[in-house]
Amino acid sequence: METFKIAFFCWESLHSSFKVGGLAPAATHLAEHLARRGHEVHFFTRGEPGDADINGVHYHYCRPYGDNIVEYCRTMSNMLVDAFRACDTPAFDILHFHDWHLVEAMHILRDRNTILSYHSTEYGRHGGNFGGWWEFKEISGKEWYGGYIAKAVTTVSNSTKTEVMWLYNVPEWKVTVIPNGIDPDAYYARVDPGEVKKRYGIHPLAPVVLFVGRLTYQKGPDLLLQAVPRILATRWDVQFLFAGTGDMRGYLEGMAHGLPVQFLGYISDREHVQLLNACDLVAIPSRNEPFGLVLTEAWSAERCVVATDVGGLSENIDNYMNGIKVPVRPDSIAWGICHLIDDPAYMQSLGKAGRRKVMEKFRWAVVTERTLGVYRKVLSGGP
Amino acid sequence: MRGEGANPPVVCLGFDIHYPCYLNPGFRPDMVKGKRNPKDSYFNPEMKEGLGRVIDRSFRPATEILIDLLDGGFKCAFSISGVMVEHLERWYPETLELISRAATHQNAEVLAETYYHSVAGQFTDLEEFVDELLMHRDLMKEHFSAVPTTFAHTDYPITPATAEALAGAGIEAAIIEGGGPPAPERDPNHTYTYRGLPVLVTHCDLADDIAVRFPWREWDRWPLMADRYAKWLAVSPGDCITLFLDYRIFGDVVGPETGILEFLHALPAALAGEGITTVHPSEAARIIPPRGDIGETGEPGGPQRTILQQSALEALEEAGGLVADRAIWRCLLETDHIRRMAMRSASCGKPHHAVSHQATYDYFTSFMQILSHAEERSAASTRSPKAALSLRCVPPDKAFSFSSYDRPAGYAAHSLQELTNMLEFTPDDVIRYHVEREDFYHWIDQVIGDTKLAEKIRGVDDRSKLRSTIQNRIDRLWKRLR
């Protein structure tokens, strides 16, 4: 099998000191899985200057500066293009860009075999709203331009595909949907749910609903919180845990006064896995979700989900087979949770069906193979 | 779906013949005043009449049909509880005679179960479980001259402890409920072993087609006819379909006007038409090679109990040493009581009664009121009435509800033992809140009535000190009773 020399451009990775969002694990794991198959992968990103080889991937770091996010990304692009040129002999086969931050580097290298992956859009990150401020317009412009010059485009779901086709006029032939991958075993652990619940002061037999994610408008924690009293009206012993933090936290804590809700703030990976495997149900009340990694994480732990019928969640959940999809409304979320919470056996069977789907469609082996398919298509020169 | 030419599975059909001892939902302690036997106030006083109605609607016609079918070569199994036999013997001997004709038929198998159709298998101490198993065996020998070897373990999940107890008591196979661990998630239609004990897994969906959906006109398969049902069974993948149904389904829970009795009558011919043979559970367990052991899957034990069920089961086990009248305690062991404290959508062949959370809570309240009252009444005749009173459980309105400054913690203790158990995990701010308000002191002093312990823990705010003080006191109180 032929091997490729691949350059990744992504402004964050798991192996640098910069604050990590959802993009970092997606790009890092993909790079590592490509390297594991014998491809030569160079990862151009931010970090303490210097190079490093980690898990088979060659990292090239830079330290950008700038007065605002757009300026900052411009210096980062220039620095990374320099780093790229330094190791461009023999020439790279594939240049894979992740999100808009390095579109200026892509502009400089636009004659090469470039691929742009949209992990989300600026519109989507604002909960499906247009912003009138200049950064919004600048970033949207870069997202448009990236899609225009790239030889191929990938999105994490069909809804993001439709979104970029609608927002940026990217032609359909250019776009391939490749979901985010996951390592299911990293999220599955055999724990005694009762013991884990006790650690949070919760009765070992109380049903626990878990929310994982940033406490921001996009993720809809406020919708779940508004659903809580409605759920308690029919089932008094349900407890709610919110893991993660964000700009809505203060507001949510005020709203949760007197309710069986705990805000755990940032939690470690280990705690995350324990909670996933101990909770009874995972709620995903997002207003916009390009993919929804929380979904495949919950499924990996054989948990069932109640999720809003948006974006990647809408596409990937088979209603009543491996989860329940509800409209983006507190009363609908409450209905979904009440529908499941009384029936532990049913919840277990939905969770197990979810895990089967992960093994089938979202494992890294599957996702890496599909990414390579896009690379081959670009290299063969045709759509 | 199976391919052309494959053999259809065999079918094991079991009937659970039992009439539960219902609680008297309107029970109030003042109803017992001046009565020598409180049993009539605790439990449905019209049990005889209720059972009579069930016999007329269901037991008699269904048994008559089954005897006919058994004569025709159809095979099935009966699980008849000990209390059921007692009641029939006392009130309806002719019905016992009839059931006995069916049970002793050469094509019928008698199953083992607990004498009181009880939850004793869920206790930490399985003494009562084994006692009831042996009592039931003796009764079956006496009435039906049969020694049952297959145990109907369908009301709560099998555990390593119950499997061991069953094997130790000479049980050779068990029927367990599908639809949740430890039963395999899919493929119930095989035989398995659970830690060496052969088990058959009931098919919940197919059972509920009869038990729940049969009379339901909105069902897209209504009306269900025997030949169509037989077709479903014939195309089910696997070797062996096990159905275990509450006998009252046939004519009582699902009324005769729905055609359920005609369905039962037509079933064997329809099964034969599809080439399906009926076998006894013990036979299936013996001849069909097990597909694997399901005892080591490590699944945390079965469909989860609710908090209310847990409180009730704990109180019930403790009550074994506190309620003087064994008969009353054993009526409270009835599985139906615990089942009514939770909602469940799949019923696996039992009458469906998921109503509302209010109803489950009300049932729990009645149950705890009766249990608490029975313990209080028994206290006087114990060696140390004061100790017995301190160890008793209390109904929900007197329970200790944990709370913090701004919200309830979501659980309540109904006895000293439950209080120490909950002190293990209740958050620090909850303990602080109650210590500041002296709630522990007041509850132990005024509700439980243990002044000595109350004084001891007054002002103690250290979790482990609180727990060890209360636990030591509990241990000492038990010693006084023995």
PDB file of N, CA, C and O in Angstrom, chain A residues 330-382:
ATOM      1  N   PRO A 330     -37.569  22.918  26.350  1.00  0.00           N
ATOM      2  CA  PRO A 330     -37.461  22.277  27.662  1.00  0.00           C
ATOM      3  C   PRO A 330     -38.532  21.220  27.906  1.00  0.00           C
ATOM      4  O   PRO A 330     -38.240  20.156  28.426  1.00  0.00           O
ATOM      5  N   ASP A 331     -39.768  21.490  27.508  1.00  0.00           N
ATOM      6  CA  ASP A 331     -40.807  20.504  27.828  1.00  0.00           C
ATOM      7  C   ASP A 331     -40.607  19.214  27.035  1.00  0.00           C
ATOM      8  O   ASP A 331     -40.911  18.127  27.517  1.00  0.00           O
ATOM      9  N   SER A 332     -40.042  19.336  25.823  1.00  0.00           N
ATOM     10  CA  SER A 332     -39.791  18.128  25.041  1.00  0.00           C
ATOM     11  C   SER A 332     -38.634  17.328  25.638  1.00  0.00           C
ATOM     12  O   SER A 332     -38.671  16.101  25.673  1.00  0.00           O
ATOM     13  N   ILE A 333     -37.612  18.052  26.108  1.00  0.00           N
ATOM     14  CA  ILE A 333     -36.488  17.370  26.750  1.00  0.00           C
ATOM     15  C   ILE A 333     -36.987  16.646  27.990  1.00  0.00           C
ATOM     16  O   ILE A 333     -36.649  15.484  28.238  1.00  0.00           O
ATOM     17  N   ALA A 334     -37.853  17.311  28.752  1.00  0.00           N
ATOM     18  CA  ALA A 334     -38.414  16.683  29.950  1.00  0.00           C
ATOM     19  C   ALA A 334     -39.196  15.434  29.565  1.00  0.00           C
ATOM     20  O   ALA A 334     -39.081  14.390  30.205  1.00  0.00           O
ATOM     21  N   TRP A 335     -39.964  15.531  28.497  1.00  0.00           N
ATOM     22  CA  TRP A 335     -40.750  14.371  28.070  1.00  0.00           C
ATOM     23  C   TRP A 335     -39.838  13.196  27.752  1.00  0.00           C
ATOM     24  O   TRP A 335     -40.077  12.071  28.180  1.00  0.00           O
ATOM     25  N   GLY A 336     -38.767  13.474  26.992  1.00  0.00           N
ATOM     26  CA  GLY A 336     -37.857  12.402  26.593  1.00  0.00           C
ATOM     27  C   GLY A 336     -37.232  11.722  27.798  1.00  0.00           C
ATOM     28  O   GLY A 336     -37.146  10.498  27.862  1.00  0.00           O
ATOM     29  N   ILE A 337     -36.806  12.526  28.766  1.00  0.00           N
ATOM     30  CA  ILE A 337     -36.146  11.949  29.943  1.00  0.00           C
ATOM     31  C   ILE A 337     -37.158  11.145  30.756  1.00  0.00           C
ATOM     32  O   ILE A 337     -36.880  10.026  31.187  1.00  0.00           O
ATOM     33  N   CYS A 338     -38.356  11.691  30.938  1.00  0.00           N
ATOM     34  CA  CYS A 338     -39.377  10.954  31.699  1.00  0.00           C
ATOM     35  C   CYS A 338     -39.742   9.646  30.999  1.00  0.00           C
ATOM     36  O   CYS A 338     -40.024   8.648  31.643  1.00  0.00           O
ATOM     37  N   HIS A 339     -39.748   9.682  29.684  1.00  0.00           N
ATOM     38  CA  HIS A 339     -40.118   8.493  28.931  1.00  0.00           C
ATOM     39  C   HIS A 339     -39.158   7.339  29.200  1.00  0.00           C
ATOM     40  O   HIS A 339     -39.552   6.181  29.208  1.00  0.00           O
ATOM     41  N   LEU A 340     -37.877   7.667  29.430  1.00  0.00           N
ATOM     42  CA  LEU A 340     -36.873   6.617  29.586  1.00  0.00           C
ATOM     43  C   LEU A 340     -36.572   6.262  31.032  1.00  0.00           C
ATOM     44  O   LEU A 340     -36.299   5.110  31.341  1.00  0.00           O
ATOM     45  N   ILE A 341     -36.621   7.263  31.905  1.00  0.00           N
ATOM     46  CA  ILE A 341     -35.979   7.109  33.208  1.00  0.00           C
ATOM     47  C   ILE A 341     -36.635   6.020  34.070  1.00  0.00           C
ATOM     48  O   ILE A 341     -36.013   5.446  34.950  1.00  0.00           O
ATOM     49  N   ASP A 342     -37.889   5.698  33.785  1.00  0.00           N
ATOM     50  CA  ASP A 342     -38.570   4.672  34.582  1.00  0.00           C
ATOM     51  C   ASP A 342     -38.200   3.267  34.174  1.00  0.00           C
ATOM     52  O   ASP A 342     -38.631   2.318  34.799  1.00  0.00           O
ATOM     53  N   ASP A 343     -37.480   3.135  33.091  1.00  0.00           N
ATOM     54  CA  ASP A 343     -37.305   1.800  32.548  1.00  0.00           C
ATOM     55  C   ASP A 343     -35.825   1.470  32.342  1.00  0.00           C
ATOM     56  O   ASP A 343     -35.300   1.575  31.244  1.00  0.00           O
ATOM     57  N   PRO A 344     -35.146   1.075  33.439  1.00  0.00           N
ATOM     58  CA  PRO A 344     -33.707   0.830  33.345  1.00  0.00           C
ATOM     59  C   PRO A 344     -33.349  -0.196  32.264  1.00  0.00           C
ATOM     60  O   PRO A 344     -32.348  -0.032  31.570  1.00  0.00           O
ATOM     61  N   ALA A 345     -34.182  -1.201  32.096  1.00  0.00           N
ATOM     62  CA  ALA A 345     -33.841  -2.242  31.107  1.00  0.00           C
ATOM     63  C   ALA A 345     -33.875  -1.657  29.696  1.00  0.00           C
ATOM     64  O   ALA A 345     -33.012  -1.945  28.872  1.00  0.00           O
ATOM     65  N   TYR A 346     -34.850  -0.815  29.444  1.00  0.00           N
ATOM     66  CA  TYR A 346     -34.965  -0.176  28.137  1.00  0.00           C
ATOM     67  C   TYR A 346     -33.773   0.757  27.900  1.00  0.00           C
ATOM     68  O   TYR A 346     -33.170   0.764  26.830  1.00  0.00           O
ATOM     69  N   MET A 347     -33.410   1.510  28.936  1.00  0.00           N
ATOM     70  CA  MET A 347     -32.267   2.412  28.795  1.00  0.00           C
ATOM     71  C   MET A 347     -31.001   1.625  28.477  1.00  0.00           C
ATOM     72  O   MET A 347     -30.201   2.021  27.638  1.00  0.00           O
ATOM     73  N   GLN A 348     -30.831   0.498  29.158  1.00  0.00           N
ATOM     74  CA  GLN A 348     -29.649  -0.322  28.888  1.00  0.00           C
ATOM     75  C   GLN A 348     -29.625  -0.812  27.455  1.00  0.00           C
ATOM     76  O   GLN A 348     -28.582  -0.802  26.799  1.00  0.00           O
ATOM     77  N   SER A 349     -30.792  -1.221  26.954  1.00  0.00           N
ATOM     78  CA  SER A 349     -30.774  -1.781  25.600  1.00  0.00           C
ATOM     79  C   SER A 349     -30.497  -0.676  24.581  1.00  0.00           C
ATOM     80  O   SER A 349     -29.800  -0.904  23.594  1.00  0.00           O
ATOM     81  N   LEU A 350     -31.001   0.537  24.819  1.00  0.00           N
ATOM     82  CA  LEU A 350     -30.693   1.646  23.909  1.00  0.00           C
ATOM     83  C   LEU A 350     -29.194   1.958  23.934  1.00  0.00           C
ATOM     84  O   LEU A 350     -28.571   2.191  22.896  1.00  0.00           O
ATOM     85  N   GLY A 351     -28.619   1.953  25.140  1.00  0.00           N
ATOM     86  CA  GLY A 351     -27.194   2.254  25.279  1.00  0.00           C
ATOM     87  C   GLY A 351     -26.339   1.219  24.566  1.00  0.00           C
ATOM     88  O   GLY A 351     -25.360   1.552  23.893  1.00  0.00           O
ATOM     89  N   LYS A 352     -26.740  -0.031  24.685  1.00  0.00           N
ATOM     90  CA  LYS A 352     -25.954  -1.083  24.031  1.00  0.00           C
ATOM     91  C   LYS A 352     -26.062  -0.974  22.521  1.00  0.00           C
ATOM     92  O   LYS A 352     -25.091  -1.217  21.806  1.00  0.00           O
ATOM     93  N   ALA A 353     -27.235  -0.611  22.037  1.00  0.00           N
ATOM     94  CA  ALA A 353     -27.401  -0.439  20.596  1.00  0.00           C
ATOM     95  C   ALA A 353     -26.511   0.709  20.123  1.00  0.00           C
ATOM     96  O   ALA A 353     -25.926   0.646  19.038  1.00  0.00           O
ATOM     97  N   GLY A 354     -26.386   1.754  20.951  1.00  0.00           N
ATOM     98  CA  GLY A 354     -25.507   2.872  20.613  1.00  0.00           C
ATOM     99  C   GLY A 354     -24.064   2.427  20.499  1.00  0.00           C
ATOM    100  O   GLY A 354     -23.348   2.782  19.562  1.00  0.00           O
ATOM    101  N   ARG A 355     -23.643   1.615  21.437  1.00  0.00           N
ATOM    102  CA  ARG A 355     -22.267   1.118  21.401  1.00  0.00           C
ATOM    103  C   ARG A 355     -22.029   0.315  20.115  1.00  0.00           C
ATOM    104  O   ARG A 355     -20.967   0.423  19.495  1.00  0.00           O
ATOM    105  N   ARG A 356     -23.006  -0.476  19.713  1.00  0.00           N
ATOM    106  CA  ARG A 356     -22.844  -1.240  18.469  1.00  0.00           C
ATOM    107  C   ARG A 356     -22.663  -0.305  17.277  1.00  0.00           C
ATOM    108  O   ARG A 356     -21.861  -0.553  16.391  1.00  0.00           O
ATOM    109  N   LYS A 357     -23.411   0.808  17.301  1.00  0.00           N
ATOM    110  CA  LYS A 357     -23.298   1.758  16.196  1.00  0.00           C
ATOM    111  C   LYS A 357     -21.904   2.397  16.182  1.00  0.00           C
ATOM    112  O   LYS A 357     -21.320   2.616  15.122  1.00  0.00           O
ATOM    113  N   VAL A 358     -21.374   2.698  17.362  1.00  0.00           N
ATOM    114  CA  VAL A 358     -20.025   3.262  17.444  1.00  0.00           C
ATOM    115  C   VAL A 358     -19.011   2.302  16.842  1.00  0.00           C
ATOM    116  O   VAL A 358     -18.138   2.691  16.061  1.00  0.00           O
ATOM    117  N   MET A 359     -19.147   1.022  17.188  1.00  0.00           N
ATOM    118  CA  MET A 359     -18.185   0.040  16.689  1.00  0.00           C
ATOM    119  C   MET A 359     -18.260  -0.059  15.173  1.00  0.00           C
ATOM    120  O   MET A 359     -17.276  -0.317  14.501  1.00  0.00           O
ATOM    121  N   GLU A 360     -19.442   0.175  14.638  1.00  0.00           N
ATOM    122  CA  GLU A 360     -19.659   0.031  13.214  1.00  0.00           C
ATOM    123  C   GLU A 360     -19.182   1.251  12.433  1.00  0.00           C
ATOM    124  O   GLU A 360     -18.610   1.123  11.366  1.00  0.00           O
ATOM    125  N   LYS A 361     -19.478   2.453  12.959  1.00  0.00           N
ATOM    126  CA  LYS A 361     -19.308   3.645  12.133  1.00  0.00           C
ATOM    127  C   LYS A 361     -18.301   4.666  12.638  1.00  0.00           C
ATOM    128  O   LYS A 361     -17.849   5.509  11.875  1.00  0.00           O
ATOM    129  N   PHE A 362     -18.003   4.684  13.921  1.00  0.00           N
ATOM    130  CA  PHE A 362     -17.245   5.803  14.460  1.00  0.00           C
ATOM    131  C   PHE A 362     -15.875   5.441  15.008  1.00  0.00           C
ATOM    132  O   PHE A 362     -15.182   6.273  15.554  1.00  0.00           O
ATOM    133  N   ARG A 363     -15.502   4.181  14.893  1.00  0.00           N
ATOM    134  CA  ARG A 363     -14.171   3.811  15.355  1.00  0.00           C
ATOM    135  C   ARG A 363     -13.129   4.484  14.478  1.00  0.00           C
ATOM    136  O   ARG A 363     -13.353   4.705  13.281  1.00  0.00           O
ATOM    137  N   TRP A 364     -11.948   4.767  15.041  1.00  0.00           N
ATOM    138  CA  TRP A 364     -10.908   5.447  14.273  1.00  0.00           C
ATOM    139  C   TRP A 364     -10.510   4.667  13.034  1.00  0.00           C
ATOM    140  O   TRP A 364     -10.206   5.248  11.999  1.00  0.00           O
ATOM    141  N   ALA A 365     -10.521   3.344  13.145  1.00  0.00           N
ATOM    142  CA  ALA A 365     -10.131   2.536  11.994  1.00  0.00           C
ATOM    143  C   ALA A 365     -11.025   2.879  10.795  1.00  0.00           C
ATOM    144  O   ALA A 365     -10.550   3.048   9.670  1.00  0.00           O
ATOM    145  N   VAL A 366     -12.328   3.022  11.050  1.00  0.00           N
ATOM    146  CA  VAL A 366     -13.281   3.309   9.980  1.00  0.00           C
ATOM    147  C   VAL A 366     -13.068   4.724   9.459  1.00  0.00           C
ATOM    148  O   VAL A 366     -13.023   4.977   8.257  1.00  0.00           O
ATOM    149  N   VAL A 367     -12.918   5.675  10.403  1.00  0.00           N
ATOM    150  CA  VAL A 367     -12.802   7.087  10.042  1.00  0.00           C
ATOM    151  C   VAL A 367     -11.498   7.347   9.293  1.00  0.00           C
ATOM    152  O   VAL A 367     -11.471   8.089   8.297  1.00  0.00           O
ATOM    153  N   THR A 368     -10.415   6.720   9.728  1.00  0.00           N
ATOM    154  CA  THR A 368      -9.120   6.912   9.068  1.00  0.00           C
ATOM    155  C   THR A 368      -9.186   6.399   7.635  1.00  0.00           C
ATOM    156  O   THR A 368      -8.698   7.039   6.702  1.00  0.00           O
ATOM    157  N   GLU A 369      -9.822   5.265   7.457  1.00  0.00           N
ATOM    158  CA  GLU A 369      -9.945   4.688   6.120  1.00  0.00           C
ATOM    159  C   GLU A 369     -10.708   5.635   5.201  1.00  0.00           C
ATOM    160  O   GLU A 369     -10.328   5.865   4.052  1.00  0.00           O
ATOM    161  N   ARG A 370     -11.759   6.247   5.726  1.00  0.00           N
ATOM    162  CA  ARG A 370     -12.548   7.158   4.888  1.00  0.00           C
ATOM    163  C   ARG A 370     -11.763   8.433   4.570  1.00  0.00           C
ATOM    164  O   ARG A 370     -11.884   8.990   3.478  1.00  0.00           O
ATOM    165  N   THR A 371     -10.950   8.890   5.512  1.00  0.00           N
ATOM    166  CA  THR A 371     -10.122  10.071   5.251  1.00  0.00           C
ATOM    167  C   THR A 371      -9.110   9.764   4.145  1.00  0.00           C
ATOM    168  O   THR A 371      -8.910  10.572   3.238  1.00  0.00           O
ATOM    169  N   LEU A 372      -8.525   8.576   4.218  1.00  0.00           N
ATOM    170  CA  LEU A 372      -7.565   8.185   3.181  1.00  0.00           C
ATOM    171  C   LEU A 372      -8.236   8.126   1.811  1.00  0.00           C
ATOM    172  O   LEU A 372      -7.625   8.453   0.794  1.00  0.00           O
ATOM    173  N   GLY A 373      -9.507   7.742   1.815  1.00  0.00           N
ATOM    174  CA  GLY A 373     -10.260   7.704   0.570  1.00  0.00           C
ATOM    175  C   GLY A 373     -10.316   9.090  -0.067  1.00  0.00           C
ATOM    176  O   GLY A 373     -10.139   9.247  -1.284  1.00  0.00           O
ATOM    177  N   VAL A 374     -10.526  10.125   0.758  1.00  0.00           N
ATOM    178  CA  VAL A 374     -10.555  11.502   0.251  1.00  0.00           C
ATOM    179  C   VAL A 374      -9.172  11.884  -0.282  1.00  0.00           C
ATOM    180  O   VAL A 374      -9.038  12.493  -1.347  1.00  0.00           O
ATOM    181  N   TYR A 375      -8.117  11.516   0.445  1.00  0.00           N
ATOM    182  CA  TYR A 375      -6.750  11.827   0.004  1.00  0.00           C
ATOM    183  C   TYR A 375      -6.502  11.225  -1.381  1.00  0.00           C
ATOM    184  O   TYR A 375      -5.987  11.877  -2.281  1.00  0.00           O
ATOM    185  N   ARG A 376      -6.894   9.961  -1.537  1.00  0.00           N
ATOM    186  CA  ARG A 376      -6.629   9.270  -2.804  1.00  0.00           C
ATOM    187  C   ARG A 376      -7.372   9.945  -3.946  1.00  0.00           C
ATOM    188  O   ARG A 376      -6.853  10.093  -5.039  1.00  0.00           O
ATOM    189  N   LYS A 377      -8.602  10.384  -3.632  1.00  0.00           N
ATOM    190  CA  LYS A 377      -9.407  11.030  -4.671  1.00  0.00           C
ATOM    191  C   LYS A 377      -8.717  12.329  -5.122  1.00  0.00           C
ATOM    192  O   LYS A 377      -8.630  12.619  -6.315  1.00  0.00           O
ATOM    193  N   VAL A 378      -8.218  13.097  -4.152  1.00  0.00           N
ATOM    194  CA  VAL A 378      -7.544  14.353  -4.486  1.00  0.00           C
ATOM    195  C   VAL A 378      -6.277  14.070  -5.300  1.00  0.00           C
ATOM    196  O   VAL A 378      -5.985  14.732  -6.293  1.00  0.00           O
ATOM    197  N   LEU A 379      -5.525  13.047  -4.879  1.00  0.00           N
ATOM    198  CA  LEU A 379      -4.267  12.736  -5.564  1.00  0.00           C
ATOM    199  C   LEU A 379      -4.503  12.228  -6.981  1.00  0.00           C
ATOM    200  O   LEU A 379      -3.702  12.474  -7.882  1.00  0.00           O
ATOM    201  N   SER A 380      -5.638  11.553  -7.184  1.00  0.00           N
ATOM    202  CA  SER A 380      -5.913  11.056  -8.529  1.00  0.00           C
ATOM    203  C   SER A 380      -6.417  12.187  -9.418  1.00  0.00           C
ATOM    204  O   SER A 380      -6.679  11.988 -10.599  1.00  0.00           O
ATOM    205  N   GLY A 381      -6.589  13.369  -8.816  1.00  0.00           N
ATOM    206  CA  GLY A 381      -6.845  14.569  -9.598  1.00  0.00           C
ATOM    207  C   GLY A 381      -8.284  14.785  -9.994  1.00  0.00           C
ATOM    208  O   GLY A 381      -8.605  15.769 -10.639  1.00  0.00           O
ATOM    209  N   GLY A 382      -9.169  13.933  -9.623  1.00  0.00           N
ATOM    210  CA  GLY A 382     -10.557  14.112 -10.043  1.00  0.00           C
ATOM    211  C   GLY A 382     -11.504  14.181  -8.863  1.00  0.00           C
ATOM    212  O   GLY A 382     -11.143  13.764  -7.764  1.00  0.00           O
TER     213      GLY A 382
END
